[in-house]
XYZ file of C-alpha atoms in Angstrom:
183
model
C 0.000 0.000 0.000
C 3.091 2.455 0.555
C 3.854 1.714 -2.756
C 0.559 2.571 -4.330
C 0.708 5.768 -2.378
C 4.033 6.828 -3.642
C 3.445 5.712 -7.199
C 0.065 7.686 -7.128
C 2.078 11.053 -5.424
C 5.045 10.483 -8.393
C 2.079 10.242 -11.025
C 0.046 13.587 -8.934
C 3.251 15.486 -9.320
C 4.003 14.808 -12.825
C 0.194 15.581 -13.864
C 0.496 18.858 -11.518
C 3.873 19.783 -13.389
C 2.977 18.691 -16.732
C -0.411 21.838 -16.477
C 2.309 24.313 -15.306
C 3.995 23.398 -18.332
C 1.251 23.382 -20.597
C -0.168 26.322 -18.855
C 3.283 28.542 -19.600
C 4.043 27.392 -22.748
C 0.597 28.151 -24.140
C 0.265 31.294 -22.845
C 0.712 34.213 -25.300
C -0.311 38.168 -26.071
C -1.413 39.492 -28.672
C -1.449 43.506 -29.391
C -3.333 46.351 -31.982
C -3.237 49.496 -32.229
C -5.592 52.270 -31.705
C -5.896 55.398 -33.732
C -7.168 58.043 -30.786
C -8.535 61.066 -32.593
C -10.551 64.411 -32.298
C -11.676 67.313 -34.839
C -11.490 70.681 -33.491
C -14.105 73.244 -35.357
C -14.784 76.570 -35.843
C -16.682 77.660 -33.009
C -17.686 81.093 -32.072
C -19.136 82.165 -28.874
C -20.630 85.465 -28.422
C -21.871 86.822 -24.640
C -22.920 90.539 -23.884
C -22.801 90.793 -20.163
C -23.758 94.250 -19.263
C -26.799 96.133 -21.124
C -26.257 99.224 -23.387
C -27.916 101.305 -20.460
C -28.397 105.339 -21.799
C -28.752 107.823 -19.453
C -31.874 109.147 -17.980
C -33.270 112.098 -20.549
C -33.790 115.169 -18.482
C -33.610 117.393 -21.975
C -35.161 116.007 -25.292
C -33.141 118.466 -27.531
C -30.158 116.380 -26.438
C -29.832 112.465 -26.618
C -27.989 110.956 -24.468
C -24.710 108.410 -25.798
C -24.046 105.223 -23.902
C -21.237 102.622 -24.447
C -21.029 98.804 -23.765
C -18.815 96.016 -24.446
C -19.785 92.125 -26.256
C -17.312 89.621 -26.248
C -16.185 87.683 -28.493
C -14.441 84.180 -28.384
C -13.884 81.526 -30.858
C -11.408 78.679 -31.787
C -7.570 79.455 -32.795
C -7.840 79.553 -36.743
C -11.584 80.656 -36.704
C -12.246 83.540 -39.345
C -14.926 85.924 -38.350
C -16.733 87.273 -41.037
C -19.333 89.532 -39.869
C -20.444 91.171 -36.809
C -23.950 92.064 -36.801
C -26.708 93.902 -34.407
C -30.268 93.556 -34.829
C -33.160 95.620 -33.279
C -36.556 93.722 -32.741
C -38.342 97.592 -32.680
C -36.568 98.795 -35.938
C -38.950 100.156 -38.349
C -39.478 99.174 -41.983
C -36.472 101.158 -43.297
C -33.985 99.932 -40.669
C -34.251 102.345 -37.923
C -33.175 101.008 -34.594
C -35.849 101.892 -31.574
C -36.462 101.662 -28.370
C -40.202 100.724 -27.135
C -42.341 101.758 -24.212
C -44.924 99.363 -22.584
C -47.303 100.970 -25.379
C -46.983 102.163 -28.841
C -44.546 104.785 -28.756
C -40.700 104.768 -29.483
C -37.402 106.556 -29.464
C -34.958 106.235 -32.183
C -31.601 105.520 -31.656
C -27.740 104.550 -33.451
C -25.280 102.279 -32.716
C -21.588 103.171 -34.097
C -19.538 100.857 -35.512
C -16.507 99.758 -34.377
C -13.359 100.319 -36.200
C -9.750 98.425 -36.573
C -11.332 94.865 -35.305
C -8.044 92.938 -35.228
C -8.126 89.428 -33.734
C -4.641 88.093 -34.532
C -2.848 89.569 -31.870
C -5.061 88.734 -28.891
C -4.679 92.308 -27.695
C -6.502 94.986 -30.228
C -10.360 95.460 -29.274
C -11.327 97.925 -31.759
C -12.702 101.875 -31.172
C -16.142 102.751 -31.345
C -16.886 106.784 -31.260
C -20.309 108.286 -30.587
C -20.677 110.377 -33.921
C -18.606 108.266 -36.109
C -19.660 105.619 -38.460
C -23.334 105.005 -37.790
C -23.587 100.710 -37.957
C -26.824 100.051 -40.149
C -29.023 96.990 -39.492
C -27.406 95.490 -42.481
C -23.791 96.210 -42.221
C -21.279 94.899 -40.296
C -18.942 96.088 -37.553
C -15.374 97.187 -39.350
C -13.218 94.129 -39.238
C -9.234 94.755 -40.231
C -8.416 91.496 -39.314
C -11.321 88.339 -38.432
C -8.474 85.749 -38.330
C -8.416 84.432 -34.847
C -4.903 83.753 -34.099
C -5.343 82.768 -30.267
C -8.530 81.652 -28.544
C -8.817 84.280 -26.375
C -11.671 86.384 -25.361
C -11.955 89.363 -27.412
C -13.646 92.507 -26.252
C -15.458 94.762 -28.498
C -17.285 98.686 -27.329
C -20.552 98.906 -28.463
C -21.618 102.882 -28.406
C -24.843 104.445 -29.136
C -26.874 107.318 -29.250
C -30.545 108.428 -28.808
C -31.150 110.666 -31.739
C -31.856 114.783 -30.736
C -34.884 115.735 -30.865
C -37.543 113.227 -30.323
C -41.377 114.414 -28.539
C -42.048 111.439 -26.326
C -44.076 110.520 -23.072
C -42.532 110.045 -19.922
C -41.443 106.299 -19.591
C -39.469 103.196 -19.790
C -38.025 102.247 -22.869
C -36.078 99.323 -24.132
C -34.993 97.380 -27.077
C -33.963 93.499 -27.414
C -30.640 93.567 -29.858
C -29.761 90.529 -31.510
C -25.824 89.967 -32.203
C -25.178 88.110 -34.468
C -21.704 86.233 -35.615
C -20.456 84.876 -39.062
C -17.066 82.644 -38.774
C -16.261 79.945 -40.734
């Protein structure tokens, strides 16, 4: 019976050595490769934090001029085409205006702002009260709309209540749409 005991250990061993064996000699790895990737877009953001906020009008011989600033933001390589503003009171010819609760309005002008430059990352632009009036249909005056860093661009906004105007005592306001062309 020792003898069966030892033979069956011997043959236990061998079997136990033999599937470390077969166990390291079949293992193996195998590898691939994977492509990691990502397309980066033109992309424009546009944000106007504070509102173009005239002056109270305590003389209507005299309107009042405000300024305000949008910013501007978009990918490194975008091209800005256009900047445009919209009025939702504007009139059939294009006139921008500001609306009280009930049917009666103020005219008003936006300038436009000059020597946009937005490959440096440092030049903002000038906008003048009394200088280029900025249509409905035009577009601020770009010099340069290639964005060579994606930084946050700053841009005046100025405006104007036109002289003259025979309105009631009120609130008035105007929703301006900006709107940005890049490619």
């Amino acid at each position: 019976m020792k003898y069966k005991n030892s033979k069956f250990l011997r043959i236990s061993g061998l079997f136990c050595l033999l599937c470390l064996h077969i166990g390291i000699s079949n293992g193996a790895t195998s590898t691939a490769s994977l492509t990691v990737s990502v397309r980066v877009r033109s992309f424009c953001t546009v944000t106007a934090p504070t509102a173009l906020a005239f002056p109270d009008i305590t003389d209507l011989t005299v309107g009042p001029s405000g300024t305000t600033n949008i910013t501007l933001k978009c990918t490194k390589g975008t091209t800005v085409n256009t900047i445009k503003i919209d009025s939702a009171n504007k009139d059939g010819s294009g006139v921008r205006r500001l609306k009280d609760t009930g049917t009666n309005y103020l005219s008003y002008v936006l300038y436009q702002t000059t020597g946009l430059n937005f490959t440096s990352g440092t030049s903002t632009g000038t906008c003048t009260v009394g200088g280029t009036v900025l249509p409905i249909t035009s577009s601020e005056g770009i010099t340069n709309g290639l964005f060579g860093v994606s930084t946050a661009f700053t841009i005046p906004v100025c405006g104007k209540i036109n002289d003259g105007q025979d309105v009631p005592v009120g609130a008035y306001s105007d929703s301006a749409t900006i709107t940005v062309d890049y490619t």
